[in-house]
Amino acid sequence: MIEALKQIFSGAATLPDEHTVAVGLLLEVIRMDDDFDDMERAAVARIVSRRFDVTEDEAMQSVAEVADMPRTTYDDAELLKAINEAYSPAQKTALVESLWEIALADGELHRFENHAILAIANKLGMGQAELDATRAAAKARLAA
């Protein structure tokens, strides 16, 4: 998975599988506030482990490697197109819920994280009510 994630962040021409694309989006959202702390790293690793059936150690290794990579520009339209084509509405909802969960993991929502999630949800065809529900679900999961 780490090699495919490196493709996303290096702007490689080939598009990785949809699970890797989703992980790439998760990591980009969390890096929006330029303060990718241990709490956020752990949240990303838990989400990656839970959603993509990898061990938490594997997830932490992937997160650590990608977190150390320089931020680059990539074509999010292509990434979102891949998700739109491959994901069911329920999978898209779960993805946006995961985005909220990571963005809120450090106890504050940075405006860039918020903007990124709103833009992604919009491009995935999510309405305001569904967006609000995903945010509430993420908050509830973090509070549990």
PDB file of C-alpha atoms in Angstrom:
ATOM      1  CA  MET A   1       0.000   0.000   0.000  1.00  0.00           C
ATOM      2  CA  ILE A   2       2.813   2.422   0.789  1.00  0.00           C
ATOM      3  CA  GLU A   3       4.113   2.332  -2.780  1.00  0.00           C
ATOM      4  CA  ALA A   4       0.659   3.181  -4.114  1.00  0.00           C
ATOM      5  CA  LEU A   5       0.381   6.038  -1.602  1.00  0.00           C
ATOM      6  CA  LYS A   6       3.723   7.351  -2.794  1.00  0.00           C
ATOM      7  CA  GLN A   7       2.290   7.346  -6.339  1.00  0.00           C
ATOM      8  CA  ILE A   8      -0.555   9.582  -5.197  1.00  0.00           C
ATOM      9  CA  PHE A   9       1.756  12.117  -3.571  1.00  0.00           C
ATOM     10  CA  SER A  10       4.327  12.085  -6.345  1.00  0.00           C
ATOM     11  CA  GLY A  11       1.727  12.801  -9.028  1.00  0.00           C
ATOM     12  CA  ALA A  12       2.359   9.523 -10.859  1.00  0.00           C
ATOM     13  CA  ALA A  13       0.280   9.033 -13.980  1.00  0.00           C
ATOM     14  CA  THR A  14      -1.209   5.676 -12.987  1.00  0.00           C
ATOM     15  CA  LEU A  15      -4.067   5.723 -10.532  1.00  0.00           C
ATOM     16  CA  PRO A  16      -3.818   3.297  -7.584  1.00  0.00           C
ATOM     17  CA  ASP A  17      -6.758   1.175  -6.413  1.00  0.00           C
ATOM     18  CA  GLU A  18      -9.701   2.911  -4.759  1.00  0.00           C
ATOM     19  CA  HIS A  19      -8.734   1.910  -1.214  1.00  0.00           C
ATOM     20  CA  THR A  20      -5.327   3.513  -1.590  1.00  0.00           C
ATOM     21  CA  VAL A  21      -6.920   6.585  -3.118  1.00  0.00           C
ATOM     22  CA  ALA A  22      -9.159   6.889  -0.065  1.00  0.00           C
ATOM     23  CA  VAL A  23      -6.186   6.594   2.293  1.00  0.00           C
ATOM     24  CA  GLY A  24      -4.434   9.301   0.281  1.00  0.00           C
ATOM     25  CA  LEU A  25      -7.403  11.622   0.753  1.00  0.00           C
ATOM     26  CA  LEU A  26      -7.488  10.871   4.480  1.00  0.00           C
ATOM     27  CA  LEU A  27      -3.834  11.783   4.820  1.00  0.00           C
ATOM     28  CA  GLU A  28      -4.120  14.942   2.750  1.00  0.00           C
ATOM     29  CA  VAL A  29      -7.026  16.225   4.848  1.00  0.00           C
ATOM     30  CA  ILE A  30      -5.163  15.636   8.074  1.00  0.00           C
ATOM     31  CA  ARG A  31      -2.068  17.428   6.773  1.00  0.00           C
ATOM     32  CA  MET A  32      -4.088  20.537   5.872  1.00  0.00           C
ATOM     33  CA  ASP A  33      -3.354  22.281   9.159  1.00  0.00           C
ATOM     34  CA  ASP A  34       0.424  21.607   9.000  1.00  0.00           C
ATOM     35  CA  ASP A  35       0.237  20.163  12.524  1.00  0.00           C
ATOM     36  CA  PHE A  36       0.096  16.406  12.027  1.00  0.00           C
ATOM     37  CA  ASP A  37       0.522  15.390  15.678  1.00  0.00           C
ATOM     38  CA  ASP A  38       0.660  11.962  17.335  1.00  0.00           C
ATOM     39  CA  MET A  39      -3.060  12.012  18.153  1.00  0.00           C
ATOM     40  CA  GLU A  40      -3.939  12.587  14.498  1.00  0.00           C
ATOM     41  CA  ARG A  41      -1.439   9.950  13.352  1.00  0.00           C
ATOM     42  CA  ALA A  42      -3.022   7.412  15.706  1.00  0.00           C
ATOM     43  CA  ALA A  43      -6.513   8.341  14.489  1.00  0.00           C
ATOM     44  CA  VAL A  44      -5.483   7.893  10.857  1.00  0.00           C
ATOM     45  CA  ALA A  45      -3.872   4.537  11.663  1.00  0.00           C
ATOM     46  CA  ARG A  46      -7.027   3.320  13.472  1.00  0.00           C
ATOM     47  CA  ILE A  47      -9.221   4.353  10.565  1.00  0.00           C
ATOM     48  CA  VAL A  48      -6.899   2.800   7.987  1.00  0.00           C
ATOM     49  CA  SER A  49      -6.704  -0.402  10.031  1.00  0.00           C
ATOM     50  CA  ARG A  50     -10.473  -0.602  10.512  1.00  0.00           C
ATOM     51  CA  ARG A  51     -11.497   0.334   6.976  1.00  0.00           C
ATOM     52  CA  PHE A  52      -8.879  -1.536   4.985  1.00  0.00           C
ATOM     53  CA  ASP A  53      -8.306  -4.647   7.087  1.00  0.00           C
ATOM     54  CA  VAL A  54      -4.631  -4.153   7.861  1.00  0.00           C
ATOM     55  CA  THR A  55      -2.974  -4.411  11.258  1.00  0.00           C
ATOM     56  CA  GLU A  56      -2.594  -1.245  13.267  1.00  0.00           C
ATOM     57  CA  ASP A  57       1.195  -1.641  13.062  1.00  0.00           C
ATOM     58  CA  GLU A  58       1.033  -1.790   9.253  1.00  0.00           C
ATOM     59  CA  ALA A  59      -1.242   1.229   9.244  1.00  0.00           C
ATOM     60  CA  MET A  60       1.083   3.181  11.567  1.00  0.00           C
ATOM     61  CA  GLN A  61       4.061   2.349   9.347  1.00  0.00           C
ATOM     62  CA  SER A  62       2.216   3.580   6.250  1.00  0.00           C
ATOM     63  CA  VAL A  63       1.082   6.742   7.995  1.00  0.00           C
ATOM     64  CA  ALA A  64       4.606   7.466   9.257  1.00  0.00           C
ATOM     65  CA  GLU A  65       6.162   6.994   5.830  1.00  0.00           C
ATOM     66  CA  VAL A  66       3.602   9.130   4.036  1.00  0.00           C
ATOM     67  CA  ALA A  67       3.675  11.809   6.742  1.00  0.00           C
ATOM     68  CA  ASP A  68       7.387  12.244   6.132  1.00  0.00           C
ATOM     69  CA  MET A  69       6.882  12.747   2.407  1.00  0.00           C
ATOM     70  CA  PRO A  70       6.760  16.338   1.175  1.00  0.00           C
ATOM     71  CA  ARG A  71       3.328  17.677   0.323  1.00  0.00           C
ATOM     72  CA  THR A  72       2.876  17.854  -3.403  1.00  0.00           C
ATOM     73  CA  THR A  73       0.159  18.779  -5.757  1.00  0.00           C
ATOM     74  CA  TYR A  74      -1.861  15.950  -7.143  1.00  0.00           C
ATOM     75  CA  ASP A  75      -4.936  15.760  -9.285  1.00  0.00           C
ATOM     76  CA  ASP A  76      -7.721  15.374  -6.755  1.00  0.00           C
ATOM     77  CA  ALA A  77     -10.262  15.383  -9.584  1.00  0.00           C
ATOM     78  CA  GLU A  78      -8.795  12.080 -10.794  1.00  0.00           C
ATOM     79  CA  LEU A  79      -8.775  10.665  -7.274  1.00  0.00           C
ATOM     80  CA  LEU A  80     -12.373  11.668  -6.674  1.00  0.00           C
ATOM     81  CA  LYS A  81     -13.386  10.337 -10.083  1.00  0.00           C
ATOM     82  CA  ALA A  82     -11.937   6.956  -9.110  1.00  0.00           C
ATOM     83  CA  ILE A  83     -13.873   7.008  -5.843  1.00  0.00           C
ATOM     84  CA  ASN A  84     -17.095   8.080  -7.577  1.00  0.00           C
ATOM     85  CA  GLU A  85     -16.741   5.197 -10.036  1.00  0.00           C
ATOM     86  CA  ALA A  86     -15.713   2.532  -7.530  1.00  0.00           C
ATOM     87  CA  TYR A  87     -17.588   3.388  -4.326  1.00  0.00           C
ATOM     88  CA  SER A  88     -21.235   2.840  -3.489  1.00  0.00           C
ATOM     89  CA  PRO A  89     -23.132   5.688  -1.784  1.00  0.00           C
ATOM     90  CA  ALA A  90     -22.633   3.922   1.564  1.00  0.00           C
ATOM     91  CA  GLN A  91     -18.876   3.674   0.974  1.00  0.00           C
ATOM     92  CA  LYS A  92     -18.713   7.361   0.069  1.00  0.00           C
ATOM     93  CA  THR A  93     -20.578   8.203   3.269  1.00  0.00           C
ATOM     94  CA  ALA A  94     -18.166   6.069   5.304  1.00  0.00           C
ATOM     95  CA  LEU A  95     -15.208   7.782   3.632  1.00  0.00           C
ATOM     96  CA  VAL A  96     -16.474  11.280   4.450  1.00  0.00           C
ATOM     97  CA  GLU A  97     -17.224  10.134   8.007  1.00  0.00           C
ATOM     98  CA  SER A  98     -13.612   8.981   8.246  1.00  0.00           C
ATOM     99  CA  LEU A  99     -12.404  12.341   6.946  1.00  0.00           C
ATOM    100  CA  TRP A 100     -14.366  14.127   9.678  1.00  0.00           C
ATOM    101  CA  GLU A 101     -13.084  11.678  12.283  1.00  0.00           C
ATOM    102  CA  ILE A 102      -9.465  12.388  11.484  1.00  0.00           C
ATOM    103  CA  ALA A 103      -9.955  16.140  11.127  1.00  0.00           C
ATOM    104  CA  LEU A 104     -11.617  16.254  14.559  1.00  0.00           C
ATOM    105  CA  ALA A 105      -9.190  13.832  16.251  1.00  0.00           C
ATOM    106  CA  ASP A 106      -7.025  16.579  17.736  1.00  0.00           C
ATOM    107  CA  GLY A 107     -10.018  18.327  19.285  1.00  0.00           C
ATOM    108  CA  GLU A 108     -10.182  21.187  16.817  1.00  0.00           C
ATOM    109  CA  LEU A 109     -11.268  21.577  13.236  1.00  0.00           C
ATOM    110  CA  HIS A 110      -8.889  23.716  11.213  1.00  0.00           C
ATOM    111  CA  ARG A 111     -10.582  25.813   8.539  1.00  0.00           C
ATOM    112  CA  PHE A 112      -8.489  24.205   5.780  1.00  0.00           C
ATOM    113  CA  GLU A 113      -9.510  20.720   6.939  1.00  0.00           C
ATOM    114  CA  ASN A 114     -13.142  21.820   7.015  1.00  0.00           C
ATOM    115  CA  HIS A 115     -12.901  23.329   3.539  1.00  0.00           C
ATOM    116  CA  ALA A 116     -11.219  20.219   2.119  1.00  0.00           C
ATOM    117  CA  ILE A 117     -13.877  17.893   3.523  1.00  0.00           C
ATOM    118  CA  LEU A 118     -16.713  20.102   2.284  1.00  0.00           C
ATOM    119  CA  ALA A 119     -15.166  20.192  -1.199  1.00  0.00           C
ATOM    120  CA  ILE A 120     -14.617  16.424  -1.273  1.00  0.00           C
ATOM    121  CA  ALA A 121     -18.153  15.707  -0.070  1.00  0.00           C
ATOM    122  CA  ASN A 122     -19.551  18.074  -2.678  1.00  0.00           C
ATOM    123  CA  LYS A 123     -17.579  16.377  -5.455  1.00  0.00           C
ATOM    124  CA  LEU A 124     -18.860  13.017  -4.229  1.00  0.00           C
ATOM    125  CA  GLY A 125     -22.435  14.281  -4.596  1.00  0.00           C
ATOM    126  CA  MET A 126     -23.230  14.475  -0.903  1.00  0.00           C
ATOM    127  CA  GLY A 127     -26.001  16.821   0.226  1.00  0.00           C
ATOM    128  CA  GLN A 128     -25.928  19.063   3.297  1.00  0.00           C
ATOM    129  CA  ALA A 129     -28.101  16.791   5.460  1.00  0.00           C
ATOM    130  CA  GLU A 130     -25.900  13.791   4.719  1.00  0.00           C
ATOM    131  CA  LEU A 131     -22.769  15.867   5.320  1.00  0.00           C
ATOM    132  CA  ASP A 132     -24.108  16.998   8.709  1.00  0.00           C
ATOM    133  CA  ALA A 133     -24.959  13.393   9.601  1.00  0.00           C
ATOM    134  CA  THR A 134     -21.449  12.195   8.754  1.00  0.00           C
ATOM    135  CA  ARG A 135     -19.909  14.904  10.905  1.00  0.00           C
ATOM    136  CA  ALA A 136     -22.201  14.049  13.825  1.00  0.00           C
ATOM    137  CA  ALA A 137     -21.385  10.344  13.478  1.00  0.00           C
ATOM    138  CA  ALA A 138     -17.655  11.094  13.500  1.00  0.00           C
ATOM    139  CA  LYS A 139     -18.009  13.258  16.618  1.00  0.00           C
ATOM    140  CA  ALA A 140     -19.984  10.497  18.340  1.00  0.00           C
ATOM    141  CA  ARG A 141     -17.375   7.864  17.473  1.00  0.00           C
ATOM    142  CA  LEU A 142     -14.597  10.076  18.856  1.00  0.00           C
ATOM    143  CA  ALA A 143     -16.564  10.690  22.059  1.00  0.00           C
ATOM    144  CA  ALA A 144     -17.101   6.949  22.635  1.00  0.00           C
TER     145      ALA A 144
END
